[in-house]
Coordinates of C-alpha atoms in Angstrom, one line a residue:
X1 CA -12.7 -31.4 73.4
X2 CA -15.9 -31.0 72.9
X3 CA -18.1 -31.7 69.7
X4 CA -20.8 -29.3 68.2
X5 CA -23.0 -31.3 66.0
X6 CA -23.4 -30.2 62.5
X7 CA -26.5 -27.5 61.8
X8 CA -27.5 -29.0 58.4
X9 CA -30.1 -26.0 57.8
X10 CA -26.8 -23.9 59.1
X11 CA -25.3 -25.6 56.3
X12 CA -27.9 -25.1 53.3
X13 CA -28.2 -21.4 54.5
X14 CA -24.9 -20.6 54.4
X15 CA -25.2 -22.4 50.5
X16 CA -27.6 -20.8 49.1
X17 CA -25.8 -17.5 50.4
X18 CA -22.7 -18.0 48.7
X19 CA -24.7 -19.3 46.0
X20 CA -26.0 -16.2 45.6
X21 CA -23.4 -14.2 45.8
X22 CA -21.5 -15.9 42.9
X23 CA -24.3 -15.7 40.2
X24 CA -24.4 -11.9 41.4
X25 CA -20.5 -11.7 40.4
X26 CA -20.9 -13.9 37.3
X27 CA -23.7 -11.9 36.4
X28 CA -21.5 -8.7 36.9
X29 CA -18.7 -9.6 35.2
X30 CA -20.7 -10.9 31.9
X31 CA -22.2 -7.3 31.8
X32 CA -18.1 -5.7 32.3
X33 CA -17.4 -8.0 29.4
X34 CA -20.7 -6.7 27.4
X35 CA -20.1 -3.0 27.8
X36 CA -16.2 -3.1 27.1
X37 CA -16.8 -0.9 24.0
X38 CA -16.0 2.3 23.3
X39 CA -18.6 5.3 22.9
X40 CA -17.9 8.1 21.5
X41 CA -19.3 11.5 20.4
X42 CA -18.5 13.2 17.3
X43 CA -18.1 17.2 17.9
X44 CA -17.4 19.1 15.7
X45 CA -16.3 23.3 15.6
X46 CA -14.6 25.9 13.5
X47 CA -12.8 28.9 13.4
X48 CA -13.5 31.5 10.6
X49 CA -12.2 34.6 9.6
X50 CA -14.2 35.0 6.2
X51 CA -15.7 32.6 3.5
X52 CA -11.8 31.0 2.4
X53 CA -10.4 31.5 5.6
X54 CA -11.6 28.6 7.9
X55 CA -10.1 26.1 10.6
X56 CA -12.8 23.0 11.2
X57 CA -12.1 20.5 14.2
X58 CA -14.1 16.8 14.0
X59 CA -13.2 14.8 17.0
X60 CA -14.8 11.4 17.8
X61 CA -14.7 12.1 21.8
X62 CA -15.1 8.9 24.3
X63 CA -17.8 9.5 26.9
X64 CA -18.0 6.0 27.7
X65 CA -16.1 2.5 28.2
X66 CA -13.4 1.1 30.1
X67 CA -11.4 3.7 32.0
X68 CA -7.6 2.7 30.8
X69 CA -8.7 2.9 27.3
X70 CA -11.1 6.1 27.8
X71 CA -7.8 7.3 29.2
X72 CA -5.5 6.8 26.4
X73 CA -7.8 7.9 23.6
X74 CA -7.8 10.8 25.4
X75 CA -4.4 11.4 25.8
X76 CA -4.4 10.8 22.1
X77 CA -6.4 13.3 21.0
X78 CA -4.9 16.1 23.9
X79 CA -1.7 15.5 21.7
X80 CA -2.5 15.6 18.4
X81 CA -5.3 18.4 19.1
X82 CA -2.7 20.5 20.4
X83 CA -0.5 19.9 17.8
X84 CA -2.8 20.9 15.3
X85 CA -3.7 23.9 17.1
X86 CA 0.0 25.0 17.2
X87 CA 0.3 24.1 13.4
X88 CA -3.4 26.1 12.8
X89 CA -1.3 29.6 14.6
X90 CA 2.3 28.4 12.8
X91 CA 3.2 29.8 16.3
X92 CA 3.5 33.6 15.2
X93 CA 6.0 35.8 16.8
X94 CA 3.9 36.7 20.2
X95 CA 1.1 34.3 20.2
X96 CA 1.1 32.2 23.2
X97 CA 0.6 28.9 22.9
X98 CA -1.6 26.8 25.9
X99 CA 0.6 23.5 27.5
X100 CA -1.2 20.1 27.2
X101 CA -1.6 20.7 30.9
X102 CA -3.5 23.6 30.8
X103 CA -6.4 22.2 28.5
X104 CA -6.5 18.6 28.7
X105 CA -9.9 17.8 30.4
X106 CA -11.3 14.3 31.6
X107 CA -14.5 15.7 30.5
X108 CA -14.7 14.3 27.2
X109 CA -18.2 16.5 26.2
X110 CA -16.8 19.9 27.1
X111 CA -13.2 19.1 25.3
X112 CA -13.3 20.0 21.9
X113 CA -15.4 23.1 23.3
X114 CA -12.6 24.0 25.7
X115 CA -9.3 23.6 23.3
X116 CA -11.6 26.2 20.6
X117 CA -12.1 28.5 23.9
X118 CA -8.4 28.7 24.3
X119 CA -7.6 28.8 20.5
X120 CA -10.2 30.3 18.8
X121 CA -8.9 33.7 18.2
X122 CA -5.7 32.9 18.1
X123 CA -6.7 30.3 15.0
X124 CA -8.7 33.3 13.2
X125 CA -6.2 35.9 13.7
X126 CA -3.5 33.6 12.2
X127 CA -5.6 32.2 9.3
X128 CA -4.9 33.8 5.8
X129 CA -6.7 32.5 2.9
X130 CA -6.5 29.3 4.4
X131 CA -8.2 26.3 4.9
X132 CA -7.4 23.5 7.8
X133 CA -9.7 20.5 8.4
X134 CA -8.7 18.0 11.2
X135 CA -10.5 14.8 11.6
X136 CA -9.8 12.4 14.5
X137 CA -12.4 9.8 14.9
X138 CA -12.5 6.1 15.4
X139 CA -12.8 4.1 12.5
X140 CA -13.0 0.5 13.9
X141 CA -13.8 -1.5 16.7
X142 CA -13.3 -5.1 17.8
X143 CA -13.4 -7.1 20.8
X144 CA -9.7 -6.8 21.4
X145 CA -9.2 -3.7 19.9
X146 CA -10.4 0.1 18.8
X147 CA -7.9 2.2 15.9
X148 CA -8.4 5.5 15.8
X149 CA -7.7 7.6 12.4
X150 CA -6.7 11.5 12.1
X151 CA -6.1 13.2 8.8
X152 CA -5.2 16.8 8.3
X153 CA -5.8 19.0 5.5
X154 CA -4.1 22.2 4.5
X155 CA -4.8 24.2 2.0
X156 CA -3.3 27.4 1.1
X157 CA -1.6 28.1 -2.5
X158 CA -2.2 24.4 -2.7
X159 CA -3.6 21.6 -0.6
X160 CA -2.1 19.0 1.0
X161 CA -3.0 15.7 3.3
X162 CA -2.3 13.2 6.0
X163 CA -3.3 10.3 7.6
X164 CA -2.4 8.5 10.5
X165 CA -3.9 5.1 12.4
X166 CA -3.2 4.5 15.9
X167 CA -4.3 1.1 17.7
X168 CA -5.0 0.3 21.4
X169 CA -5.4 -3.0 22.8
X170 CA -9.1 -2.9 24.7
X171 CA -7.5 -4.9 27.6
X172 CA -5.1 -2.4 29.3
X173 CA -5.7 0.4 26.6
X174 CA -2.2 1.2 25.6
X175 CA -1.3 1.8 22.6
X176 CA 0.6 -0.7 20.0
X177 CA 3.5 0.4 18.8
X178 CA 5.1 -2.4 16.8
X179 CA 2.2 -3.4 14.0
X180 CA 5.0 -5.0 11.5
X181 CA 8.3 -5.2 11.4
X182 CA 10.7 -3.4 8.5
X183 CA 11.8 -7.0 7.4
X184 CA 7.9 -8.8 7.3
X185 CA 6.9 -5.9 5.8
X186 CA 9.5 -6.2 2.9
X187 CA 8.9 -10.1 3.1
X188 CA 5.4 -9.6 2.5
X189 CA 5.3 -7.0 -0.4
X190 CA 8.1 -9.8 -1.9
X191 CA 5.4 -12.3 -1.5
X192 CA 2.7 -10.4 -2.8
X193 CA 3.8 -8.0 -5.2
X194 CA 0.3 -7.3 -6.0
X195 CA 0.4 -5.0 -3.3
X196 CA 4.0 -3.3 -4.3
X197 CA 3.0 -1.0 -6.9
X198 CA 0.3 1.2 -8.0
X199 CA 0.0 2.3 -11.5
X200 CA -0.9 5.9 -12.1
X201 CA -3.8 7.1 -13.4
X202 CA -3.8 10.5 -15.0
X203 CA -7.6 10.2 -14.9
X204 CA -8.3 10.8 -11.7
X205 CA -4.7 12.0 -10.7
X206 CA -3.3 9.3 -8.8
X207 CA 0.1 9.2 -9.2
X208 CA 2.0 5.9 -8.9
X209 CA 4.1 4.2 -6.4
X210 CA 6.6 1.3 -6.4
X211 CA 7.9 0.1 -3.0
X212 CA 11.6 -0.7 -2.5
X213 CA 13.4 -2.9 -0.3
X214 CA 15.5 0.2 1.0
X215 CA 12.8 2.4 1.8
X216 CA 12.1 3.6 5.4
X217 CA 9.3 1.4 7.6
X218 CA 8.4 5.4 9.2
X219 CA 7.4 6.6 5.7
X220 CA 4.1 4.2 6.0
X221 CA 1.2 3.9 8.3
X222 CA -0.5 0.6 9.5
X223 CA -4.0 0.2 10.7
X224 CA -5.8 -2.3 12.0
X225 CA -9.6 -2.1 10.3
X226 CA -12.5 -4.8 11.4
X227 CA -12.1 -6.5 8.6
X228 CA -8.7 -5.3 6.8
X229 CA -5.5 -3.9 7.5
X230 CA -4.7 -0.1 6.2
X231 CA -1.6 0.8 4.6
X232 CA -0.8 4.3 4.1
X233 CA 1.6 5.2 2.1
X234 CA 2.7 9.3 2.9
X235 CA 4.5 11.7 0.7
X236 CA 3.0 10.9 -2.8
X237 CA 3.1 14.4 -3.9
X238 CA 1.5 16.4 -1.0
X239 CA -1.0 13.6 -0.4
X240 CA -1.1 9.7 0.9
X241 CA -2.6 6.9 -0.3
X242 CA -4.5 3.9 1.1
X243 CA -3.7 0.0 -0.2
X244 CA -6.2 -2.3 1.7
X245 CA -4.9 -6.0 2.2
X246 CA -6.9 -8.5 3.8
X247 CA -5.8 -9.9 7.0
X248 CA -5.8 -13.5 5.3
X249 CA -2.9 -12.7 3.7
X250 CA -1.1 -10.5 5.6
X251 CA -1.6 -11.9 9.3
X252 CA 1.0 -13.9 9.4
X253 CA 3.3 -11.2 8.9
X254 CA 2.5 -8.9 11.8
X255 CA 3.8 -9.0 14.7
X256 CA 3.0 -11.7 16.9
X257 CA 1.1 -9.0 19.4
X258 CA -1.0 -7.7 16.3
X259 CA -1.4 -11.7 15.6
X260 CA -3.3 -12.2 18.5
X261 CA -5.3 -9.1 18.1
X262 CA -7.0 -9.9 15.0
X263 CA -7.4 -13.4 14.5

């Protein structure tokens, strides 16, 4: 068999090449891991029928990021937009109502403009006396993680309002579903009682609250803030109200996904 002798400036060549071609990748990858945030674009529009009578849409609309988590923010806010479109019309006897299918867009400029094109006269034909506000717009953002927060408000004889958190995990961009369990979350309020009950204030109208061992896990919200975590407590009269609790003490409560996400 015969020997080819070795091409030392072969050799170095062929270095330098792949040399190269891994501070090109390492270079590439460092700019991925740089722009793995979120953008988005507030848009806002309204429906109006006269100067009480008015449906206002604020959405905080990605047109930017990493595509699995553009994706599900998305899909968020085709759900709940929809939702509160059908909720605007109180699906009337006769008013057609538009699937998800038919508006959701990947076009995140043009899709608050396109739901309003579909619902627009349906909202003002519905609306009487009325005001709706809908808010959907991102309220933090980590390196591991963005939460989203919507809030409705209704009024009509009287107002009313909600407010919701939802959290996805910048890595794959799904949503987390388990934030704290029923028993850590009763476990913690044990612990810190602190954070159990709020007095009422006939001042400024805040009625109290008192949390009970019994009580449902679904009738609170959870979110995950950049420097806090977001409890919502629903259904106090026809409003909600917000306890922030610092994650020093409540981290090691949360679940051990939501563990990992903010410390």
């Amino acid at each position: 068999m015969n020997m080819q002798p070795l091409n030392i400036s072969r050799i170095f060549q062929f270095l330098i090449v792949v040399s190269i071609v891994l501070t090109t990748q390492s270079c590439g990858n460092a700019k991925a891991d740089s722009s793995n945030d979120l953008v988005v674009e507030e848009q806002a529009d309204s429906a109006i029928t006269a100067d009480s009578n008015q449906a206002t849409f604020k959405i905080d609309v990605p047109t930017d990021g990493p595509r699995v988590l553009v994706d599900s923010v998305m899909t968020l806010i085709n759900r709940e937009m929809y939702k509160a479109c059908e909720d605007c019309i109180h699906l009337d006897e006769g008013v057609t109502s538009f699937s998800p299918k038919e508006v959701f867009t990947n076009d995140g400029k043009q899709f608050v403009k396109h739901y309003m094109e579909k619902y627009k006269v349906l909202i003002q034909d519905s609306l009487w006396k009325t005001y709706y506000d809908f808010t959907l717009k991102m309220e933090a953002q980590t390196k591991k993680y963005v939460t989203y927060g919507m809030e409705h408000v209704h009024c009509g004889g009287s107002c009313s309002s909600q407010k919701y958190y939802y959290t996805f995990d910048k890595r794959d961009g799904h949503q987390i579903q388990e934030i704290i369990s029923h028993d850590n979350f009763v476990r913690f309020l044990g612990d810190h009682p602190e954070y159990a009950t709020i007095q009422a204030d006939a001042w400024s109208g805040t009625p109290g609250w008192k949390f009970y061992p019994d009580d449902e896990i679904t009738e609170y919200y959870f979110g995950l803030l950049d420097d806090h975590f977001s409890l919502v407590i629903k259904g106090i009269g026809n409003h909600y109200l917000i306890v922030d609790i610092p994650y020093n003490k409540i981290s090691s409560y949360l679940s051990p996904e939501v563990q990992e996400l903010v410390k």
